[in-house]
GROMACS .gro file of C-alpha atoms in nm:
model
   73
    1UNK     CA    1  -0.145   6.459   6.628
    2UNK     CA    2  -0.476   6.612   6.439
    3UNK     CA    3  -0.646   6.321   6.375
    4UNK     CA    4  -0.621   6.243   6.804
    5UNK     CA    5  -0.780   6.587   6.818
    6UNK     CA    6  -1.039   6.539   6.581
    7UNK     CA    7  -1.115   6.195   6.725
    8UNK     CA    8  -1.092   6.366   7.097
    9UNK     CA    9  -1.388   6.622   6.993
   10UNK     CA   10  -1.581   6.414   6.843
   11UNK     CA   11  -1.619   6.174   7.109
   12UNK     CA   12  -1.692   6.506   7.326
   13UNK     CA   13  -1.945   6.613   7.090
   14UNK     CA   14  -2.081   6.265   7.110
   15UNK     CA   15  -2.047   6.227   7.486
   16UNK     CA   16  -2.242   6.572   7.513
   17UNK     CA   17  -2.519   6.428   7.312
   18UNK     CA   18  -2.549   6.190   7.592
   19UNK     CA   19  -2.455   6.404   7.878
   20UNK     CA   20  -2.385   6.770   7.875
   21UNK     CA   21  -2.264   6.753   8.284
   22UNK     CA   22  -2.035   6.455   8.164
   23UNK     CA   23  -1.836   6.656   7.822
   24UNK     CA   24  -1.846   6.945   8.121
   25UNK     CA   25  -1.664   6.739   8.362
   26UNK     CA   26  -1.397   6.639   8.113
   27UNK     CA   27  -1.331   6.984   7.979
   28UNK     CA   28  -1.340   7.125   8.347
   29UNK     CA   29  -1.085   6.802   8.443
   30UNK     CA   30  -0.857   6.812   8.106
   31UNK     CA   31  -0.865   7.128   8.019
   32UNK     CA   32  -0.875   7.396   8.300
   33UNK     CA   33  -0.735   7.136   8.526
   34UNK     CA   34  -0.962   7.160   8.798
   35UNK     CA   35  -0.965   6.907   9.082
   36UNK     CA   36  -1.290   6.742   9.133
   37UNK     CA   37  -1.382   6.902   9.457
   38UNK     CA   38  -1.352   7.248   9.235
   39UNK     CA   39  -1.543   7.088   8.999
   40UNK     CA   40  -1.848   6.998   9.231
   41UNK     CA   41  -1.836   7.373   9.359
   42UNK     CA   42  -1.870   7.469   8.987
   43UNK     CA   43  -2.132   7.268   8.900
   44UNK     CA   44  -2.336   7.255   9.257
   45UNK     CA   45  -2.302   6.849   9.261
   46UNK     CA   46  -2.119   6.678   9.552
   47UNK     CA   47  -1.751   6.553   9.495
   48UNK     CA   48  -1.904   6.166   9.445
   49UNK     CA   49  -2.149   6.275   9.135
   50UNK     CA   50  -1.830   6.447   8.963
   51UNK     CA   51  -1.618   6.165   9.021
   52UNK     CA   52  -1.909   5.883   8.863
   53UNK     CA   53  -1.927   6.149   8.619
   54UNK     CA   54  -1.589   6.115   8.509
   55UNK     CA   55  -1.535   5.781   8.516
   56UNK     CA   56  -1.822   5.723   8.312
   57UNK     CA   57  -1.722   5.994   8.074
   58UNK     CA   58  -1.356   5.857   8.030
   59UNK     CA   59  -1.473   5.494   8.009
   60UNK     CA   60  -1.661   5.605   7.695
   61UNK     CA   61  -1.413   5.853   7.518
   62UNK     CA   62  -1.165   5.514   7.543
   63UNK     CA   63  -1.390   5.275   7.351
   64UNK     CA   64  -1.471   5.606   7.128
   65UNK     CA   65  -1.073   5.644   7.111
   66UNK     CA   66  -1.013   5.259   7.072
   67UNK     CA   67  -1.280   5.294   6.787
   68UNK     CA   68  -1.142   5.536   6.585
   69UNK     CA   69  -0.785   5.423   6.583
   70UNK     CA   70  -0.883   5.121   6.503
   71UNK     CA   71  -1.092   5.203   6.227
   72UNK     CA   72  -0.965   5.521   6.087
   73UNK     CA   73  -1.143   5.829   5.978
   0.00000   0.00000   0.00000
């Protein structure tokens, strides 16, 4: 639906206010698809960094997700 979308980019914009490699990780995961080795290549880290990266990244688009749906716009 919108209002996932909305809530998605937000919580990217917010995420890149904490970490621009960490919104960059996502997009290059969710949206181009890349596998984290490609992703490492990309962004001349080793495989490990990306894959903290994301974790941390998705652990805090879920509480930003959990949030928003549970508060509303």
């Amino acid at each position: 639906a919108l209002t996932d979308l909305l809530a998605l980019d937000a919580g990217l914009d917010a995420l890149e206010a904490i970490s621009p490699q960490r919104r960059r990780v996502v997009e290059l995961r969710c949206l181009a698809g890349l596998e984290f080795a490609e992703i490492a290549a990309l962004l001349a880290v080793s495989e490990r960094t990306v894959y903290r990266e994301w974790e941390r990244a998705r652990a805090f688009l879920q509480v930003m997700l959990e949030d928003e749906a549970a508060h509303g716009p």
